[in-house]
Tab-separated table of N, CA and C in Angstrom:
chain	number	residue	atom	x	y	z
A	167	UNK	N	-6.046	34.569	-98.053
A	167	UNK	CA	-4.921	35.375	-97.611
A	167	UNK	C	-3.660	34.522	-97.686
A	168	UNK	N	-2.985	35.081	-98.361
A	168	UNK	CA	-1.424	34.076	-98.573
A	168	UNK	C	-0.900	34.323	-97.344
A	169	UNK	N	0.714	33.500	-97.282
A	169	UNK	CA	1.067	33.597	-96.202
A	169	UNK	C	1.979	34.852	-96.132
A	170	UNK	N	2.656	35.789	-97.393
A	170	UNK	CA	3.096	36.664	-97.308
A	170	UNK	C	2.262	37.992	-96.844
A	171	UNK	N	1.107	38.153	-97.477
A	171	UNK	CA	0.194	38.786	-96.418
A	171	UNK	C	0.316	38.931	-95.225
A	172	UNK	N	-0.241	37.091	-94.450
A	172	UNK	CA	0.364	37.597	-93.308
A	172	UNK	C	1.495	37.712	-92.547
A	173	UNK	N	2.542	37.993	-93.098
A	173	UNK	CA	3.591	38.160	-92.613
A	173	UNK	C	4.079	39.909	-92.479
A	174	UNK	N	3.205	40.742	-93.434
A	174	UNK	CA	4.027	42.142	-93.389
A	174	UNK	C	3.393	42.872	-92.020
A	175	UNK	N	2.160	42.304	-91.178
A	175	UNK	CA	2.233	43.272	-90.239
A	175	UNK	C	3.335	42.467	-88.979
A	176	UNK	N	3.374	41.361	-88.749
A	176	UNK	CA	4.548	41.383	-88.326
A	176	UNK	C	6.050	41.845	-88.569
A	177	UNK	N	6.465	41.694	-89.759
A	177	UNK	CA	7.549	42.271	-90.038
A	177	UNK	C	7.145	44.272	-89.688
A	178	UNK	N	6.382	44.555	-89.979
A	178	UNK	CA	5.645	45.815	-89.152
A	178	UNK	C	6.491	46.005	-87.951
A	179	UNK	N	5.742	45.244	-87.197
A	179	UNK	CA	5.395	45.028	-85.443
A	179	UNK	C	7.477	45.620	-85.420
A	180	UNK	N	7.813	44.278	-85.786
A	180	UNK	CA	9.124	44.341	-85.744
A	180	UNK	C	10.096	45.165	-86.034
A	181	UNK	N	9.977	46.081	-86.792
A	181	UNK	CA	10.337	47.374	-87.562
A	181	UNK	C	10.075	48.388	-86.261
A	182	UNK	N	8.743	48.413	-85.645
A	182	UNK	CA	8.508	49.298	-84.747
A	182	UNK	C	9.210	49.050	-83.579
A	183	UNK	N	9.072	47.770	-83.215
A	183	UNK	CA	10.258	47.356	-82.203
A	183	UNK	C	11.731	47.565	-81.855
A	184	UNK	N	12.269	47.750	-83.574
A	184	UNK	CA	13.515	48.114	-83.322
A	184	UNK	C	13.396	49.413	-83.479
A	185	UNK	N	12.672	50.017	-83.717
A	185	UNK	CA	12.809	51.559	-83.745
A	185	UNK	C	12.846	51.927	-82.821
A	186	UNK	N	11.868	51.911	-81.636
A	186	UNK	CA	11.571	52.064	-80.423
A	186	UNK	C	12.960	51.934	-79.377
A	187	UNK	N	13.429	50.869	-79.634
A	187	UNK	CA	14.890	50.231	-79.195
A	187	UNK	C	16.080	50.775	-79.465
A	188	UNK	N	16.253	51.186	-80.820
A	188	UNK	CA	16.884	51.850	-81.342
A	188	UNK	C	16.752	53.632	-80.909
A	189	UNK	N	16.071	53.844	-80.892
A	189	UNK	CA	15.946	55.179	-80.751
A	189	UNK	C	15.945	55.327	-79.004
A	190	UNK	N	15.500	54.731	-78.489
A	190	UNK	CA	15.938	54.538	-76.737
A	190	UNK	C	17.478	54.803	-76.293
A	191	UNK	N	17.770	53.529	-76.830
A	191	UNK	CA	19.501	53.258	-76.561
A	191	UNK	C	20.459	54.047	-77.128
A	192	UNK	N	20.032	54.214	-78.764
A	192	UNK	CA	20.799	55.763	-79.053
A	192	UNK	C	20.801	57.016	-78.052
A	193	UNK	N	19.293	57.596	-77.387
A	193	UNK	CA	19.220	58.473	-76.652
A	193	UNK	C	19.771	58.066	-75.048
A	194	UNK	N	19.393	57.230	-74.824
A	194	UNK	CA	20.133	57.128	-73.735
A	194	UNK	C	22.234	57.097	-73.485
A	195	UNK	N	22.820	56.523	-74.572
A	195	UNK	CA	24.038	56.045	-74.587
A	195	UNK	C	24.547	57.089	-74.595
A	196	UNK	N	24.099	58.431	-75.588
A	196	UNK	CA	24.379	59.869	-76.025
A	196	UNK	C	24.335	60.770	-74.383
A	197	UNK	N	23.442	60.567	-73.740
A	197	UNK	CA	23.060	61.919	-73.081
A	197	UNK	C	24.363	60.978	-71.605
A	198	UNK	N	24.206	59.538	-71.425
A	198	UNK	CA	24.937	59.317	-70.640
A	198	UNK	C	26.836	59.513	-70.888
A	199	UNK	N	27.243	59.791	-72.309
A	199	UNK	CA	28.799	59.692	-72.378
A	199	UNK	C	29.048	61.077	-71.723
A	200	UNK	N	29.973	60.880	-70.871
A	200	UNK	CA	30.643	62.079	-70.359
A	200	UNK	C	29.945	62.704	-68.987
A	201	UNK	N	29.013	62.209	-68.683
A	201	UNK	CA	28.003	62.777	-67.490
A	201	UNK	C	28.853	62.475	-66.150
A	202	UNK	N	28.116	62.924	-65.442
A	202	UNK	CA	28.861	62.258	-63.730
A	202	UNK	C	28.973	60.496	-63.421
A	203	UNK	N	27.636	60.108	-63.823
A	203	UNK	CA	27.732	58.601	-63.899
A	203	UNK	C	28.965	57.974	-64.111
A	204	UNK	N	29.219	58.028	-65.457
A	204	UNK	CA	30.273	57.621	-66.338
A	204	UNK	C	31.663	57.962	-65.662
A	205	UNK	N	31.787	59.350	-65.279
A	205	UNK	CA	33.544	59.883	-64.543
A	205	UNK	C	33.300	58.954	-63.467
A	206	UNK	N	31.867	58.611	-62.649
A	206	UNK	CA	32.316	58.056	-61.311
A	206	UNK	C	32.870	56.589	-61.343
A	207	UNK	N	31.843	56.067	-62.353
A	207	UNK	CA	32.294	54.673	-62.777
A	207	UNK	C	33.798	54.314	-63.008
A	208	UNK	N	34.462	55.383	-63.486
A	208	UNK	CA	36.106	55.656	-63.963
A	208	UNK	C	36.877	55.756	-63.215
A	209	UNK	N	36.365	56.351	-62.182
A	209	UNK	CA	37.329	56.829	-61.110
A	209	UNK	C	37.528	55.275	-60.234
A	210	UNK	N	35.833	54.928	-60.041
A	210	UNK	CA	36.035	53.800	-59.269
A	210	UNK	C	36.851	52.430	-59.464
A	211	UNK	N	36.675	52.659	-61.093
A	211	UNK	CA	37.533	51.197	-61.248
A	211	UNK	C	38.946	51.581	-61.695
A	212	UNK	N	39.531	52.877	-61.349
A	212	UNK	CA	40.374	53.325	-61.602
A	212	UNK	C	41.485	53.030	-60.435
A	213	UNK	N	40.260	53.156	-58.910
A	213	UNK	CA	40.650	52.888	-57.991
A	213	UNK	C	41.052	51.706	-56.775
A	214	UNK	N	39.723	50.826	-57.985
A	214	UNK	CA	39.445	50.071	-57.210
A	214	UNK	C	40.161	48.336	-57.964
A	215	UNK	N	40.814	48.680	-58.556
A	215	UNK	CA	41.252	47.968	-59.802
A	215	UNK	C	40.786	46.629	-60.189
A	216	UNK	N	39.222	46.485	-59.927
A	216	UNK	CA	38.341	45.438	-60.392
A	216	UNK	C	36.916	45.975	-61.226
A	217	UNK	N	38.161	46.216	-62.823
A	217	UNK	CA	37.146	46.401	-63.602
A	217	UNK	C	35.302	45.443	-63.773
A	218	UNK	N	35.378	44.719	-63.947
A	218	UNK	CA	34.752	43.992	-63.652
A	218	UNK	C	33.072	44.164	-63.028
A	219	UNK	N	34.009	43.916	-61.600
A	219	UNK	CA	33.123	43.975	-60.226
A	219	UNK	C	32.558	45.381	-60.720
A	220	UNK	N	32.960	46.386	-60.995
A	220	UNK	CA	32.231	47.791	-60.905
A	220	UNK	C	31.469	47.892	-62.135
A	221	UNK	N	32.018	46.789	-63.189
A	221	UNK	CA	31.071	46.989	-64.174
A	221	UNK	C	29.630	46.547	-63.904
A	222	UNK	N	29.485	45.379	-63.344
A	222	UNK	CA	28.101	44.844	-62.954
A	222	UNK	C	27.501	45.537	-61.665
A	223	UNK	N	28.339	46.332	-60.923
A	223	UNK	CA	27.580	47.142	-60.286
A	223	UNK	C	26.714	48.381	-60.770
A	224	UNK	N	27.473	49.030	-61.445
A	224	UNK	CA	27.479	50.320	-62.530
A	224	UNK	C	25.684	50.111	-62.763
A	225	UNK	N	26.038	48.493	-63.947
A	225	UNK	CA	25.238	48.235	-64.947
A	225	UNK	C	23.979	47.790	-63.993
A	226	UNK	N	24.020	47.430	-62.918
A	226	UNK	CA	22.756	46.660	-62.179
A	226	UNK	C	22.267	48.205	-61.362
A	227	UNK	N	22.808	49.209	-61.268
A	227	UNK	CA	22.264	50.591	-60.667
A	227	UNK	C	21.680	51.417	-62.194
A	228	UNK	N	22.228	51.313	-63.012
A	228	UNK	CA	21.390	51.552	-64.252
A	228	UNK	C	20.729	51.055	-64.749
A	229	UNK	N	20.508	49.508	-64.489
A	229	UNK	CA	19.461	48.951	-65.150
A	229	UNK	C	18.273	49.131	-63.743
A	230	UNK	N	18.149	49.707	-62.658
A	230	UNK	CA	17.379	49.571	-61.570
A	230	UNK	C	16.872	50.870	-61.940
A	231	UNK	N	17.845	52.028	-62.311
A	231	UNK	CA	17.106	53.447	-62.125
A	231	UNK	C	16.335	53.373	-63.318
A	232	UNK	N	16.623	52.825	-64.613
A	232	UNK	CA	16.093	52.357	-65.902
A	232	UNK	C	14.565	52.146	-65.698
A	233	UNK	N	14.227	51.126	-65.038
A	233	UNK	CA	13.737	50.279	-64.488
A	233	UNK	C	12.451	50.812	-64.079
A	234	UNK	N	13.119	52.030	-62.651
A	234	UNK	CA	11.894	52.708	-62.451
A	234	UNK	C	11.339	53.771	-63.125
A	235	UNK	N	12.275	54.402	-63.950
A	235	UNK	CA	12.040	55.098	-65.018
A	235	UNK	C	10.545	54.497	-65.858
A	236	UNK	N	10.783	53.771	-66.553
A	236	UNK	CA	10.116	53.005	-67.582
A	236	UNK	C	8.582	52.373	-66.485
A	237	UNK	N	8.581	51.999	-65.332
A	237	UNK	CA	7.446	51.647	-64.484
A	237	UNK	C	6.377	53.348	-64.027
A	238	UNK	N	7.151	54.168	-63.276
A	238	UNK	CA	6.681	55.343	-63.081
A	238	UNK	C	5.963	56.002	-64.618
A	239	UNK	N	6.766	55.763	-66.001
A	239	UNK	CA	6.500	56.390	-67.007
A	239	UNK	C	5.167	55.850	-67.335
A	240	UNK	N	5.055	54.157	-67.245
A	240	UNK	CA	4.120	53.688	-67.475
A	240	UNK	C	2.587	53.933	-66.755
A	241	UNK	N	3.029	54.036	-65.544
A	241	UNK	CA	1.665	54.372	-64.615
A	241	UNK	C	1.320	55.801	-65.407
A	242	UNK	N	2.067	56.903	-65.279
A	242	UNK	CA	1.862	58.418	-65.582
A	242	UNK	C	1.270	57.849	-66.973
A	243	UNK	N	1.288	57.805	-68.233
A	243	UNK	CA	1.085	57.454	-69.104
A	243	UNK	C	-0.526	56.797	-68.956
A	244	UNK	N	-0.964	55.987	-67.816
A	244	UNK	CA	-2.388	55.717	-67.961
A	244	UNK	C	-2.770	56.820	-67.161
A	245	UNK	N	-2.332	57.463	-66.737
A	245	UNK	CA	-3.286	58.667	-66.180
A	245	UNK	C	-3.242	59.918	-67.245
A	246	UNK	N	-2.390	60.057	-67.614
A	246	UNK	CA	-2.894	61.595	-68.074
A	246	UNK	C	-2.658	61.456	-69.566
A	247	UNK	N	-2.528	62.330	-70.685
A	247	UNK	CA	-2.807	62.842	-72.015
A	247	UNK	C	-1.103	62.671	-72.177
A	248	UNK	N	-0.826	62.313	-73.339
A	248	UNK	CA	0.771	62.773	-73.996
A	248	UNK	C	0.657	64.229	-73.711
A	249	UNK	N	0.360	64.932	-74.058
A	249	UNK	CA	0.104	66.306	-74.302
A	249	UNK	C	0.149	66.846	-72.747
A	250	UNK	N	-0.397	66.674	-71.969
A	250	UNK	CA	-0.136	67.255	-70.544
A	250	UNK	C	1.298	66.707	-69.997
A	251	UNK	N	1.585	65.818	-70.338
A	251	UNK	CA	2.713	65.075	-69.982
A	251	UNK	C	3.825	65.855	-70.826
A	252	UNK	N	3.816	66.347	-71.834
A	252	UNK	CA	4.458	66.996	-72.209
A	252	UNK	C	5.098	68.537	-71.856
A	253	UNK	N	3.641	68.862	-71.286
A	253	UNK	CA	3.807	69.860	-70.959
A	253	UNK	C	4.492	70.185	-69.319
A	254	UNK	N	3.861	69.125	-69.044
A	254	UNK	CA	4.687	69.075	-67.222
A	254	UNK	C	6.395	68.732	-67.400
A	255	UNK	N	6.176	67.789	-68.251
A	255	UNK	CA	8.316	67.879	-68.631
A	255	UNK	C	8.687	69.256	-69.245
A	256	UNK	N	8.227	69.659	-69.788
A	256	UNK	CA	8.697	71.084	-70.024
A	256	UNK	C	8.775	72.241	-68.892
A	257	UNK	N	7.708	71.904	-68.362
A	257	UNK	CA	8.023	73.169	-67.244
A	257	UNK	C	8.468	72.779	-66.454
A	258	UNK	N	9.140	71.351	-65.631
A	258	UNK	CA	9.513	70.602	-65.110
A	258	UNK	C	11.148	71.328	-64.814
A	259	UNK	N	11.307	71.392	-66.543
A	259	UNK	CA	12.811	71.585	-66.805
A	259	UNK	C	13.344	72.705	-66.914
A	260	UNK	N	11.896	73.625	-67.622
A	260	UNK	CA	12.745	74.853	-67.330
A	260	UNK	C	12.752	75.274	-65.437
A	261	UNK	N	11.955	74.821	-65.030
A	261	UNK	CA	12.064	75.249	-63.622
A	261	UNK	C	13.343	74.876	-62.828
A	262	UNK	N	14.163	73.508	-63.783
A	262	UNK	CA	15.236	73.090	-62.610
A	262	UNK	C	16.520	73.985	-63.604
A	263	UNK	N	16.079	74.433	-64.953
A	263	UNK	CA	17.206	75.288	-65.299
A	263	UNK	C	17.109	76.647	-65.186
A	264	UNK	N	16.553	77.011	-64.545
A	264	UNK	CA	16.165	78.235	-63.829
A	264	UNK	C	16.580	78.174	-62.573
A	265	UNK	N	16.293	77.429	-61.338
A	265	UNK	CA	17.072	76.879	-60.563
A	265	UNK	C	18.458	76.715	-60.260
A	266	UNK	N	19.032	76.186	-61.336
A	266	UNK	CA	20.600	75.698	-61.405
A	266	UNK	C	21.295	77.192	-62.265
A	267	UNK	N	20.407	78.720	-62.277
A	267	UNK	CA	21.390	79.909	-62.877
A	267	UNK	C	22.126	80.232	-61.919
């Protein structure tokens, strides 16, 4: 086995990595521009006139809710099927947009 051999399932691995990453941070950056988060963050350092300070607050309450996001997802994920999991976010959502008519 040469060494280019073994090199394409890493370069693999890595490909999947940034995809994964890529496709995260795209979805996340998108659904967060313009939300409540974002106006509050604006207002605050609008008000509070230490850009800064509110940025690492902002960013350390999003990287915490992130956080448990990605831990909770993980547990759910050894318990049940993609497929049921799918299906509970779906009815999940139409139930809270049914809710919010």
């Amino acid at each position: 086995m040469t060494q280019s051999d073994q090199s394409q399932p890493v370069k693999a691995n890595q490909m999947a990595v940034w995809g994964i990453f890529s496709s995260t941070f795209l979805t996340i950056f998108l659904a967060e521009m313009g939300d409540k988060t974002q106006l509050a963050t604006l207002l605050i350092t609008a008000e509070s006139q230490s850009p800064w300070i509110v940025f690492v607050g902002a960013a350390a309450a999003l990287i915490s809710t992130s956080l448990l996001g990605v831990l909770i997802g993980h547990w759910l994920a050894k318990r049940f099927s993609p497929e049921m999991m799918d299906t509970a976010a779906g009815t999940l959502l139409l139930f809270i947009s049914v809710m919010l008519l």
